[in-house]
Tab-separated table of C-alpha atoms and ligand atoms in Angstrom:
chain	number	residue	atom	x	y	z
A	1	UNK	CA	0.000	0.000	0.000
A	2	UNK	CA	1.077	3.552	-0.731
A	3	UNK	CA	2.975	5.485	1.959
A	4	UNK	CA	1.393	8.581	3.474
A	5	UNK	CA	1.636	11.831	1.493
A	6	UNK	CA	2.800	15.140	2.937
A	7	UNK	CA	-0.816	16.254	2.932
A	8	UNK	CA	-1.787	13.194	4.999
A	9	UNK	CA	1.069	13.796	7.426
A	10	UNK	CA	0.060	17.425	7.904
A	11	UNK	CA	-3.519	16.369	8.589
A	12	UNK	CA	-2.343	13.815	11.162
A	13	UNK	CA	-0.107	16.424	12.841
A	14	UNK	CA	-3.047	18.819	13.018
A	15	UNK	CA	-5.298	16.168	14.569
A	16	UNK	CA	-2.649	15.115	17.073
A	17	UNK	CA	-2.155	18.708	18.187
A	18	UNK	CA	-5.795	19.089	19.282
A	19	UNK	CA	-6.629	19.016	23.015
A	20	UNK	CA	-7.816	15.677	24.412
A	21	UNK	CA	-11.411	16.895	24.923
A	22	UNK	CA	-11.604	18.584	21.509
A	23	UNK	CA	-14.284	16.159	20.252
A	24	UNK	CA	-16.330	15.904	23.488
A	25	UNK	CA	-18.825	18.835	23.325
A	26	UNK	CA	-20.070	18.341	26.889
A	27	UNK	CA	-23.030	20.579	27.695
A	28	UNK	CA	-23.125	22.299	24.272
A	29	UNK	CA	-26.438	23.249	22.648
A	30	UNK	CA	-26.502	20.866	19.703
A	31	UNK	CA	-30.007	21.837	18.587
A	32	UNK	CA	-29.404	25.317	17.199
A	33	UNK	CA	-30.793	26.434	13.820
A	34	UNK	CA	-32.711	23.757	11.958
A	35	UNK	CA	-30.677	21.012	13.675
A	36	UNK	CA	-33.330	21.083	16.408
A	37	UNK	CA	-36.470	20.692	14.260
A	38	UNK	CA	-36.970	16.979	14.827
A	39	UNK	CA	-35.591	14.207	17.037
A	40	UNK	CA	-33.792	11.300	15.363
A	41	UNK	CA	-31.989	8.273	16.816
A	42	UNK	CA	-28.182	8.178	17.059
A	43	UNK	CA	-27.680	11.654	15.642
A	44	UNK	CA	-24.041	12.597	15.217
A	45	UNK	CA	-24.041	15.996	16.939
A	46	UNK	CA	-23.250	18.829	14.558
A	47	UNK	CA	-20.002	20.085	16.190
A	48	UNK	CA	-18.278	16.886	15.002
A	49	UNK	CA	-18.926	17.467	11.308
A	50	UNK	CA	-18.463	21.233	11.741
A	51	UNK	CA	-14.989	20.673	13.177
A	52	UNK	CA	-14.030	18.142	10.504
A	53	UNK	CA	-15.213	20.562	7.805
A	54	UNK	CA	-13.286	23.460	9.426
A	55	UNK	CA	-10.080	21.432	9.673
A	56	UNK	CA	-10.311	20.383	6.025
A	57	UNK	CA	-11.258	23.906	4.924
A	58	UNK	CA	-7.945	25.243	6.281
A	59	UNK	CA	-6.002	23.391	3.606
A	60	UNK	CA	-8.475	22.325	0.896
A	61	UNK	CA	-10.899	23.958	-1.516
A	62	UNK	CA	-13.793	21.470	-1.478
A	63	UNK	CA	-17.121	21.819	-3.290
A	64	UNK	CA	-19.024	18.562	-3.038
A	65	UNK	CA	-19.870	16.530	0.061
A	66	UNK	CA	-21.629	13.192	0.530
A	67	UNK	CA	-23.221	11.687	3.634
A	68	UNK	CA	-24.275	8.164	2.600
A	69	UNK	CA	-26.187	7.619	5.911
A	70	UNK	CA	-27.600	11.107	6.331
A	71	UNK	CA	-30.332	10.285	8.898
A	72	UNK	CA	-31.791	13.660	9.882
A	73	UNK	CA	-29.266	15.569	7.766
A	74	UNK	CA	-26.897	16.986	10.394
A	75	UNK	CA	-23.770	16.695	8.241
A	76	UNK	CA	-25.542	18.118	5.181
A	77	UNK	CA	-26.676	21.218	7.070
A	78	UNK	CA	-23.116	21.796	8.222
A	79	UNK	CA	-21.893	21.462	4.619
A	80	UNK	CA	-24.491	24.049	3.589
A	81	UNK	CA	-23.378	26.426	6.350
A	82	UNK	CA	-19.767	25.979	5.223
A	83	UNK	CA	-20.672	27.096	1.696
A	84	UNK	CA	-20.405	23.757	-0.149
A	85	UNK	CA	-21.848	23.933	-3.680
A	86	UNK	CA	-23.033	20.342	-4.122
A	87	UNK	CA	-24.414	18.351	-1.235
A	88	UNK	CA	-25.567	14.749	-1.453
A	89	UNK	CA	-27.345	12.778	1.249
A	90	UNK	CA	-28.592	9.209	1.127
A	91	UNK	CA	-31.010	7.339	3.372
A	92	UNK	CA	-33.557	4.575	2.877
A	93	UNK	CA	-35.847	5.814	5.641
A	94	UNK	CA	-38.575	8.091	4.167
A	95	UNK	CA	-38.886	9.963	7.478
A	96	UNK	CA	-35.145	10.760	7.376
A	97	UNK	CA	-35.618	12.046	3.803
A	98	UNK	CA	-38.485	14.326	4.834
A	99	UNK	CA	-36.741	15.680	7.943
A	100	UNK	CA	-33.566	16.427	5.981
A	101	UNK	CA	-35.460	18.101	3.138
A	102	UNK	CA	-37.296	20.357	5.595
A	103	UNK	CA	-34.191	21.206	7.622
A	104	UNK	CA	-32.346	22.301	4.468
A	105	UNK	CA	-35.089	24.202	2.672
A	106	UNK	CA	-34.920	27.906	3.482
A	107	UNK	CA	-38.439	29.260	4.002
A	108	UNK	CA	-39.176	32.948	3.895
A	109	UNK	CA	-40.067	33.969	7.452
A	110	UNK	CA	-42.854	36.353	6.388
A	111	UNK	CA	-44.608	33.622	4.390
A	112	UNK	CA	-44.105	31.164	7.220
A	113	UNK	CA	-45.604	33.606	9.728
A	114	UNK	CA	-48.605	34.271	7.490
A	115	UNK	CA	-49.252	30.631	6.695
A	116	UNK	CA	-48.838	29.466	10.278
A	117	UNK	CA	-51.326	32.106	11.439
A	118	UNK	CA	-53.772	30.801	8.805
A	119	UNK	CA	-53.175	27.261	9.990
A	120	UNK	CA	-53.692	28.160	13.655
A	121	UNK	CA	-56.889	30.054	12.787
A	122	UNK	CA	-58.243	27.106	10.800
A	123	UNK	CA	-57.286	24.677	13.564
A	124	UNK	CA	-58.967	26.739	16.277
A	125	UNK	CA	-62.164	26.893	14.195
A	126	UNK	CA	-62.088	23.161	13.531
A	127	UNK	CA	-61.402	22.235	17.141
A	128	UNK	CA	-64.149	24.588	18.364
A	129	UNK	CA	-66.761	23.337	15.936
A	130	UNK	CA	-65.866	19.676	16.561
A	131	UNK	CA	-65.412	19.853	20.339
A	132	UNK	CA	-68.722	18.108	21.078
A	133	UNK	CA	-67.838	15.325	18.610
A	134	UNK	CA	-64.364	14.924	20.116
A	135	UNK	CA	-65.634	14.680	23.689
A	136	UNK	CA	-68.518	12.470	22.579
A	137	UNK	CA	-66.078	9.956	21.069
A	138	UNK	CA	-64.387	9.333	24.376
A	139	UNK	CA	-67.753	9.052	26.101
A	140	UNK	CA	-68.997	6.575	23.470
A	141	UNK	CA	-65.960	4.281	23.709
A	142	UNK	CA	-65.564	4.269	27.491
A	143	UNK	CA	-69.146	4.616	28.780
A	144	UNK	CA	-71.502	3.390	26.068
A	145	UNK	CA	-69.250	0.575	24.794
A	146	UNK	CA	-67.680	0.099	28.236
A	147	UNK	CA	-64.201	-0.423	26.736
A	148	UNK	CA	-60.857	-0.054	28.457
A	149	UNK	CA	-58.775	2.229	26.198
A	150	UNK	CA	-55.564	0.787	27.648
A	151	UNK	CA	-56.468	-2.781	26.617
A	152	UNK	CA	-54.823	-4.546	23.675
A	153	UNK	CA	-58.094	-5.988	22.473
A	154	UNK	CA	-61.450	-4.235	22.185
A	155	UNK	CA	-60.202	-0.702	21.666
A	156	UNK	CA	-56.549	-1.596	20.893
A	157	UNK	CA	-57.208	-3.723	17.817
A	158	UNK	CA	-60.577	-2.343	16.617
A	159	UNK	CA	-60.257	1.435	16.925
A	160	UNK	CA	-61.134	2.386	13.304
A	161	UNK	CA	-64.349	0.296	13.334
A	162	UNK	CA	-65.384	1.719	16.692
A	163	UNK	CA	-64.787	5.311	15.586
A	164	UNK	CA	-66.802	4.698	12.401
A	165	UNK	CA	-69.590	3.172	14.493
A	166	UNK	CA	-69.612	6.297	16.669
A	167	UNK	CA	-69.710	8.598	13.628
A	168	UNK	CA	-72.730	6.640	12.312
A	169	UNK	CA	-74.608	7.206	15.560
A	170	UNK	CA	-74.221	10.979	15.155
A	171	UNK	CA	-74.561	11.057	11.357
A	172	UNK	CA	-71.091	12.426	10.874
A	173	UNK	CA	-68.691	11.689	8.008
A	174	UNK	CA	-64.946	12.156	8.460
A	175	UNK	CA	-61.726	10.373	7.349
A	176	UNK	CA	-60.334	7.914	9.857
A	177	UNK	CA	-56.883	6.363	9.691
A	178	UNK	CA	-56.768	2.588	9.316
A	179	UNK	CA	-53.350	1.531	10.634
A	180	UNK	CA	-53.030	-1.822	12.304
A	181	UNK	CA	-53.236	-1.560	16.102
A	182	UNK	CA	-53.703	2.223	15.962
A	183	UNK	CA	-55.822	1.973	19.143
A	184	UNK	CA	-52.924	0.332	20.939
A	185	UNK	CA	-50.758	3.389	20.291
A	186	UNK	CA	-53.340	6.192	20.565
A	187	UNK	CA	-56.327	7.026	22.715
A	188	UNK	CA	-59.695	7.828	21.001
A	189	UNK	CA	-59.663	11.628	21.143
A	190	UNK	CA	-55.968	11.736	20.175
A	191	UNK	CA	-56.734	9.876	16.929
A	192	UNK	CA	-59.521	12.278	16.003
A	193	UNK	CA	-57.460	15.350	16.948
A	194	UNK	CA	-54.485	14.146	14.881
A	195	UNK	CA	-56.776	13.589	11.897
A	196	UNK	CA	-58.167	17.130	12.246
A	197	UNK	CA	-54.595	18.445	12.340
A	198	UNK	CA	-53.566	16.405	9.291
A	199	UNK	CA	-56.575	17.625	7.269
A	200	UNK	CA	-55.798	21.248	8.152
A	201	UNK	CA	-52.120	20.886	7.146
A	202	UNK	CA	-53.117	19.290	3.834
A	203	UNK	CA	-54.911	22.524	2.905
A	204	UNK	CA	-51.559	24.346	2.733
A	205	UNK	CA	-50.747	24.839	-0.953
A	206	UNK	CA	-47.037	25.716	-0.615
A	207	UNK	CA	-45.426	22.262	-0.469
A	208	UNK	CA	-42.314	23.400	1.428
A	209	UNK	CA	-44.434	25.019	4.116
A	210	UNK	CA	-46.731	22.000	4.175
A	211	UNK	CA	-43.729	19.707	4.788
A	212	UNK	CA	-42.485	22.103	7.476
A	213	UNK	CA	-45.870	21.738	9.237
A	214	UNK	CA	-45.779	17.959	8.776
A	215	UNK	CA	-42.423	17.729	10.543
A	216	UNK	CA	-43.947	19.509	13.559
A	217	UNK	CA	-46.878	17.090	13.352
A	218	UNK	CA	-44.443	14.171	13.261
A	219	UNK	CA	-42.815	15.304	16.530
A	220	UNK	CA	-46.301	15.786	17.986
A	221	UNK	CA	-47.358	12.251	17.020
A	222	UNK	CA	-44.593	10.719	19.126
A	223	UNK	CA	-45.427	12.867	22.164
A	224	UNK	CA	-49.191	12.303	22.113
A	225	UNK	CA	-48.927	8.566	21.421
A	226	UNK	CA	-48.851	5.919	24.143
A	227	UNK	CA	-45.177	5.269	23.487
A	228	UNK	CA	-42.845	5.302	26.430
A	229	UNK	CA	-40.867	8.526	26.559
A	230	UNK	CA	-37.192	8.609	25.677
A	231	UNK	CA	-37.147	5.224	23.888
A	232	UNK	CA	-36.308	4.736	20.237
A	233	UNK	CA	-37.919	1.288	20.170
A	234	UNK	CA	-41.695	0.891	20.215
A	235	UNK	CA	-42.434	0.227	23.857
A	236	UNK	CA	-45.816	1.236	25.203
A	237	UNK	CA	-46.481	2.922	28.527
A	238	UNK	CA	-47.895	0.579	31.173
A	239	UNK	CA	-51.728	0.447	31.181
A	240	UNK	CA	-52.148	2.690	34.261
A	241	UNK	CA	-50.012	5.389	32.615
A	242	UNK	CA	-51.992	5.091	29.356
A	243	UNK	CA	-55.187	5.752	31.307
A	244	UNK	CA	-53.713	8.895	32.892
A	245	UNK	CA	-52.143	10.128	29.630
A	246	UNK	CA	-54.407	12.869	28.252
A	247	UNK	CA	-52.309	14.982	25.909
A	248	UNK	CA	-53.678	17.868	23.865
A	249	UNK	CA	-52.668	17.504	20.211
A	250	UNK	CA	-53.269	21.191	19.529
A	251	UNK	CA	-51.204	22.393	22.504
A	252	UNK	CA	-48.253	20.078	21.709
A	253	UNK	CA	-48.309	20.928	18.014
A	254	UNK	CA	-48.443	24.670	18.668
A	255	UNK	CA	-45.484	24.478	21.040
A	256	UNK	CA	-43.377	22.522	18.534
A	257	UNK	CA	-44.347	24.574	15.495
A	258	UNK	CA	-43.602	27.867	17.275
A	259	UNK	CA	-40.200	26.540	18.350
A	260	UNK	CA	-39.471	25.338	14.789
A	261	UNK	CA	-40.509	28.670	13.245
A	262	UNK	CA	-37.927	30.458	15.420
A	263	UNK	CA	-35.226	27.977	14.398
A	264	UNK	CA	-36.072	28.394	10.709
A	265	UNK	CA	-35.946	32.194	11.116
A	266	UNK	CA	-32.354	31.937	12.430
A	267	UNK	CA	-31.411	29.523	9.659
A	268	UNK	CA	-32.917	31.772	6.960
A	269	UNK	CA	-31.053	34.810	8.316
A	270	UNK	CA	-27.674	33.060	8.259
A	271	UNK	CA	-28.203	31.510	4.818
A	272	UNK	CA	-29.314	34.819	3.266
A	273	UNK	CA	-26.479	36.731	4.933
A	274	UNK	CA	-23.882	34.365	3.435
A	275	UNK	CA	-25.822	33.682	0.213
A	276	UNK	CA	-25.766	29.924	0.799
A	277	UNK	CA	-27.597	28.325	-2.070
A	278	UNK	CA	-26.157	24.867	-2.783
A	279	UNK	CA	-27.413	22.203	-5.136
A	280	UNK	CA	-28.850	19.641	-2.730
A	281	UNK	CA	-29.653	16.090	-3.695
A	282	UNK	CA	-31.471	13.873	-1.221
A	283	UNK	CA	-31.264	10.331	-2.490
A	284	UNK	CA	-33.835	7.720	-1.459
A	285	UNK	CA	-31.568	4.834	-2.241
A	286	UNK	CA	-29.763	1.913	-0.688
A	287	UNK	CA	-26.188	2.964	0.068
A	288	UNK	CA	-25.046	-0.456	-1.105
A	289	UNK	CA	-25.976	0.721	-4.617
A	290	UNK	CA	-25.821	4.527	-4.994
A	291	UNK	CA	-26.717	4.473	-8.700
A	292	UNK	CA	-27.963	8.049	-8.764
A	293	UNK	CA	-24.684	9.692	-7.753
A	294	UNK	CA	-22.069	10.143	-10.497
A	295	UNK	CA	-18.815	8.179	-10.116
A	296	UNK	CA	-15.613	10.054	-9.152
A	297	UNK	CA	-17.580	13.216	-8.343
A	298	UNK	CA	-17.378	13.775	-4.575
A	299	UNK	CA	-14.671	15.831	-2.809
A	300	UNK	CA	-15.302	14.701	0.783
A	301	UNK	CA	-17.439	12.187	2.658
A	302	UNK	CA	-18.459	12.518	6.304
A	303	UNK	CA	-20.839	10.026	7.885
A	304	UNK	CA	-21.909	8.035	10.925
A	305	UNK	CA	-23.240	4.681	9.748
A	306	UNK	CA	-25.435	2.492	11.975
A	307	UNK	CA	-23.587	0.629	14.756
A	308	UNK	CA	-25.135	-2.692	13.904
A	309	UNK	CA	-28.324	-4.236	12.578
A	310	UNK	CA	-31.578	-2.507	13.503
A	311	UNK	CA	-32.936	-5.502	15.414
A	312	UNK	CA	-30.247	-5.560	18.086
A	313	UNK	CA	-29.065	-1.931	18.022
A	314	UNK	CA	-30.955	1.198	16.919
A	315	UNK	CA	-34.215	0.513	15.032
A	316	UNK	CA	-34.582	3.553	12.757
A	317	UNK	CA	-37.697	2.156	11.048
A	318	UNK	CA	-39.375	1.309	14.326
A	319	UNK	CA	-38.638	4.786	15.683
A	320	UNK	CA	-40.226	6.295	12.552
A	321	UNK	CA	-43.206	3.980	12.172
A	322	UNK	CA	-46.047	6.080	13.610
A	323	UNK	CA	-44.946	9.145	11.623
A	324	UNK	CA	-44.541	7.094	8.441
A	325	UNK	CA	-48.108	5.850	8.897
A	326	UNK	CA	-49.765	9.143	9.763
A	327	UNK	CA	-47.938	11.186	7.129
A	328	UNK	CA	-48.419	8.569	4.364
A	329	UNK	CA	-44.678	8.507	3.706
A	330	UNK	CA	-44.608	5.026	2.151
A	331	UNK	CA	-46.394	4.387	-1.167
A	332	UNK	CA	-47.406	0.990	0.133
A	333	UNK	CA	-48.659	1.267	3.757
A	334	UNK	CA	-47.327	-2.240	4.474
A	335	UNK	CA	-43.791	-0.945	3.948
A	336	UNK	CA	-44.062	1.194	7.088
A	337	UNK	CA	-43.212	-1.890	9.168
A	338	UNK	CA	-40.497	-3.221	6.860
A	339	UNK	CA	-37.889	-0.440	6.839
A	340	UNK	CA	-35.556	-2.049	9.381
A	341	UNK	CA	-35.274	-5.273	7.396
A	342	UNK	CA	-34.064	-3.232	4.395
A	343	UNK	CA	-31.397	-1.332	6.334
A	344	UNK	CA	-27.881	-2.592	7.000
A	345	UNK	CA	-27.833	-6.012	8.624
A	346	UNK	CA	-31.463	-6.656	7.684
A	347	UNK	CA	-30.796	-9.973	5.961
A	348	UNK	CA	-30.715	-12.993	8.259
A	349	UNK	CA	-28.064	-15.707	8.265
A	350	UNK	CA	-29.540	-17.749	11.097
A	351	UNK	CA	-28.263	-21.076	9.743
A	352	UNK	CA	-24.695	-19.979	9.161
A	353	UNK	CA	-22.679	-18.244	6.458
A	354	UNK	CA	-19.587	-18.629	4.335
A	355	UNK	CA	-17.119	-15.979	5.550
A	356	UNK	CA	-15.982	-14.012	2.502
A	357	UNK	CA	-14.933	-10.567	3.764
A	358	UNK	CA	-11.436	-9.134	3.717
A	359	UNK	CA	-11.008	-8.481	7.445
A	360	UNK	CA	-8.997	-10.777	9.689
A	361	UNK	CA	-10.130	-8.852	12.785
A	362	UNK	CA	-13.782	-9.503	11.939
A	363	UNK	CA	-13.125	-13.147	11.097
A	364	UNK	CA	-11.585	-13.758	14.521
A	365	UNK	CA	-14.450	-12.040	16.325
A	366	UNK	CA	-17.040	-13.958	14.327
A	367	UNK	CA	-15.361	-17.273	15.123
A	368	UNK	CA	-15.678	-16.497	18.844
A	369	UNK	CA	-19.330	-15.425	18.578
A	370	UNK	CA	-20.152	-18.396	16.335
A	371	UNK	CA	-18.878	-20.831	18.943
A	372	UNK	CA	-21.535	-19.602	21.420
A	373	UNK	CA	-24.390	-18.382	19.193
A	374	UNK	CA	-24.587	-19.061	15.466
A	375	UNK	CA	-27.640	-16.849	14.883
A	376	UNK	CA	-26.050	-13.830	16.581
A	377	UNK	CA	-22.893	-14.394	14.523
A	378	UNK	CA	-25.167	-14.358	11.447
A	379	UNK	CA	-26.568	-10.936	12.466
A	380	UNK	CA	-23.074	-9.558	12.926
A	381	UNK	CA	-21.862	-10.976	9.609
A	382	UNK	CA	-24.956	-9.581	7.834
A	383	UNK	CA	-24.177	-6.073	9.106
A	384	UNK	CA	-20.500	-6.113	8.067
A	385	UNK	CA	-21.281	-7.677	4.703
A	386	UNK	CA	-23.553	-4.687	4.026
A	387	UNK	CA	-20.938	-2.279	5.368
A	388	UNK	CA	-18.470	-3.820	2.930
A	389	UNK	CA	-20.905	-3.258	0.030
A	390	UNK	CA	-21.416	0.349	1.176
A	391	UNK	CA	-17.640	0.939	1.255
A	392	UNK	CA	-17.418	-0.321	-2.325
A	393	UNK	CA	-20.308	1.872	-3.535
A	394	UNK	CA	-19.158	4.992	-1.664
A	395	UNK	CA	-15.573	4.623	-2.829
A	396	UNK	CA	-16.710	4.561	-6.466
A	397	UNK	CA	-18.390	7.954	-6.022
A	398	UNK	CA	-15.324	9.646	-4.534
A	399	UNK	CA	-12.681	11.568	-6.480
A	400	UNK	CA	-9.127	10.252	-6.369
A	401	UNK	CA	-7.210	11.516	-3.312
A	402	UNK	CA	-10.425	12.556	-1.557
A	403	UNK	CA	-10.821	11.954	2.185
A	404	UNK	CA	-13.578	10.006	3.961
A	405	UNK	CA	-14.461	10.457	7.656
A	406	UNK	CA	-16.308	7.469	9.124
A	407	UNK	CA	-17.531	8.055	12.685
A	408	UNK	CA	-18.020	4.521	14.031
A	409	UNK	CA	-18.671	2.893	17.394
A	410	UNK	CA	-17.289	-0.395	18.646
A	411	UNK	CA	-19.943	-2.596	20.183
A	412	UNK	CA	-19.918	-5.753	22.256
A	413	UNK	CA	-21.767	-8.895	21.189
A	414	UNK	CA	-21.582	-12.035	23.355
A	415	UNK	CA	-18.769	-10.381	25.327
A	416	UNK	CA	-16.742	-9.965	22.122
A	417	UNK	CA	-15.776	-6.387	21.181
A	418	UNK	CA	-16.382	-5.726	17.506
A	419	UNK	CA	-13.653	-3.303	16.505
A	420	UNK	CA	-15.443	-1.503	13.688
A	421	UNK	CA	-12.699	1.135	13.472
A	422	UNK	CA	-10.172	-1.569	12.641
A	423	UNK	CA	-12.527	-3.693	10.538
A	424	UNK	CA	-13.433	-0.752	8.300
A	425	UNK	CA	-9.784	-0.022	7.518
A	426	UNK	CA	-9.224	-3.677	6.589
A	427	UNK	CA	-12.349	-3.882	4.409
A	428	UNK	CA	-11.486	-0.594	2.676
A	429	UNK	CA	-8.268	-1.987	1.166
A	430	UNK	CA	-10.265	-3.764	-1.573
A	431	UNK	CA	-11.786	-0.443	-2.634
A	432	UNK	CA	-8.597	1.632	-2.908
A	433	UNK	CA	-9.152	3.141	0.526
A	434	UNK	CA	-5.983	3.892	2.417
A	435	UNK	CA	-6.149	4.250	6.176
A	436	UNK	CA	-4.763	7.659	7.161
A	437	UNK	CA	-5.519	8.041	10.872
A	438	UNK	CA	-8.079	7.189	13.563
A	439	UNK	CA	-9.210	9.694	16.196
A	440	UNK	CA	-10.839	8.248	19.348
A	441	UNK	CA	-13.649	10.245	20.946
A	442	UNK	CA	-15.922	9.963	23.999
A	443	UNK	CA	-19.653	10.202	23.413
A	444	UNK	CA	-21.036	12.179	26.347
A	445	UNK	CA	-24.147	13.481	24.578
A	446	UNK	CA	-25.164	10.942	21.987
A	447	UNK	CA	-28.673	9.615	22.584
A	448	UNK	CA	-28.084	5.870	22.420
A	449	UNK	CA	-28.985	2.780	24.379
A	450	UNK	CA	-26.004	2.834	26.745
A	451	UNK	CA	-26.555	-0.483	28.440
A	452	UNK	CA	-27.699	-3.787	27.049
A	453	UNK	CA	-27.247	-7.456	27.658
A	454	UNK	CA	-24.534	-8.791	25.380
A	455	UNK	CA	-25.078	-12.310	26.639
A	456	UNK	CA	-28.900	-12.140	26.566
A	457	UNK	CA	-28.885	-13.109	30.262
A	458	UNK	CA	-31.577	-11.034	31.941
A	459	UNK	CA	-30.119	-8.494	34.316
A	460	UNK	CA	-26.554	-8.843	33.044
A	461	UNK	CA	-25.626	-5.542	31.482
A	462	UNK	CA	-22.521	-3.894	30.104
A	463	UNK	CA	-22.009	-0.584	28.375
A	464	UNK	CA	-22.609	-0.947	24.626
A	465	UNK	CA	-20.682	2.110	23.506
A	466	UNK	CA	-18.789	4.600	25.573
A	467	UNK	CA	-16.528	5.826	22.852
A	468	UNK	CA	-16.355	5.959	19.124
A	469	UNK	CA	-13.728	6.592	16.492
A	470	UNK	CA	-13.339	8.953	13.573
A	471	UNK	CA	-11.690	6.745	10.971
A	472	UNK	CA	-10.056	8.693	8.154
A	473	UNK	CA	-9.617	6.937	4.825
A	474	UNK	CA	-8.385	8.261	1.520
A	475	UNK	CA	-9.172	7.009	-1.979
A	476	UNK	CA	-5.863	6.449	-3.679
A	477	UNK	CA	-5.073	6.392	-7.378
A	478	UNK	CA	-5.341	3.150	-9.321
A	479	UNK	CA	-1.610	3.048	-9.997
A	480	UNK	CA	-0.775	3.276	-6.267
A	481	UNK	CA	-2.059	-0.203	-5.475
B	501	SAM	C1	-26.551	6.657	12.660
B	501	SAM	S1	-27.871	7.078	11.589
B	501	SAM	C2	-27.316	8.552	10.882
B	501	SAM	C3	-27.616	9.719	11.773
B	501	SAM	C4	-27.201	11.025	11.146
B	501	SAM	N1	-25.785	11.240	11.228
B	501	SAM	C5	-27.958	12.184	11.767
B	501	SAM	O1	-27.322	13.178	12.089
B	501	SAM	O2	-29.169	12.106	11.962
B	501	SAM	C6	-27.732	5.905	10.304
B	501	SAM	C7	-28.737	6.047	9.159
B	501	SAM	O3	-28.404	5.073	8.153
B	501	SAM	C8	-29.600	4.713	7.479
B	501	SAM	N2	-29.342	3.443	6.765
B	501	SAM	C9	-29.072	2.224	7.296
B	501	SAM	N3	-28.853	1.318	6.326
B	501	SAM	C10	-28.973	1.970	5.139
B	501	SAM	C11	-28.835	1.576	3.778
B	501	SAM	N4	-28.528	0.308	3.445
B	501	SAM	N5	-29.016	2.505	2.811
B	501	SAM	C12	-29.327	3.805	3.147
B	501	SAM	N6	-29.464	4.241	4.420
B	501	SAM	C13	-29.285	3.336	5.413
B	501	SAM	C14	-30.651	4.632	8.589
B	501	SAM	O4	-31.949	4.786	8.081
B	501	SAM	C15	-30.212	5.797	9.496
B	501	SAM	O5	-30.960	6.952	9.217
């Protein structure tokens, strides 16, 4: 493999000269500007990509950036604020695509003010005129039908039919959502109030403003649902908490939309001041393919890929499900429950696999895991096989000599530490990716499951990830191999 260039050595020197806590960001506000419009799991806080971009900017004139696992678009926003001309983001999750689009679309604050006032006016009218119907629904389900709205059956699995039945008794016609188990996740009045909100937002004719409103509705959906707070997986509150949970859709939505309007105002001001107007391409594609991005076109890549498969680590699809359903973000409603199986590590190798990846470190770890749990080894292999395909696809899109910054975490499975930082450098060799340097960093403010059971023995817990690494790779020329 090629030896390091002067440019590489200078970059390493620069990184080594930084203080030990340079990448920590303890106690910093990481939600400024449009970064704070919507929650997303395992967000890589913006100061990381901002600092990487700043360091590179000191010595390089870069125009195009790619984040092949953009999630909620943090890296892309930072590229926009740094004046990049072409910005590409990729993600298979339709909610991630919508959040990123909204966070990066500058909306004129006067129009936003006007349209939000219209929306609030319309909502107040609708809620006032339908208040008897809303209250009557609760009364009908709990008193007349005698149903327990915290039960899995009765209300939980038959909510749409029961709401329709109620509407018939009062001669009222209105859309009702039909998602499976909707009653398990929402109480009667919450469903009707969300539908009123959705109908009002759909009246907005400016599509950018409409999407901006929908993102506030998406945040509202999570808060007014029966989901347990602070969890990215779909766990429901215990029944007694469901019974006491009486959120107001209108109050929650108003709070979130007002907050988001302020954040967009700040974002608009900065973008106009600096005349930021990049070409942005949000790609709804599998990163293992990346057909819609031209080869050899990207100057820099910064990303934080998933830590492992969605089933045993962070379930992006599961986190997004209720929003995907309410906002009709999947053409086929059945796809709303299938996202996680399409993401990295989604394919199962429960009965074993033929090891065919170019990483000795991974092979050794898999042998250890295989000896205690073949199915778990299959999950791990599935994830790294996909990561390998992503490295191949991403590398093809990068210009020669361009740098890639992979922010990865090492996790523990069956007491075996999977050294993703090392594995990625070994896998990259096949795709002309030279390892330049690896920066370790603590993760004090990443919202992640911090404890789990690596042995699957109930009660036995170890930290999953306390630190991560910024792995720097560089695509070398063909003749340097
Ligand atoms: C760690 S998150 C990225 C978070 C992001 N840095 C942010 O600031 O929000 C990883 C993302 O990779 C996406 N993803 C996983 N597998 C994928 C695949 N095969 N193709 C495209 N996106 C994928 C997930 O949907 C998720 O949004």
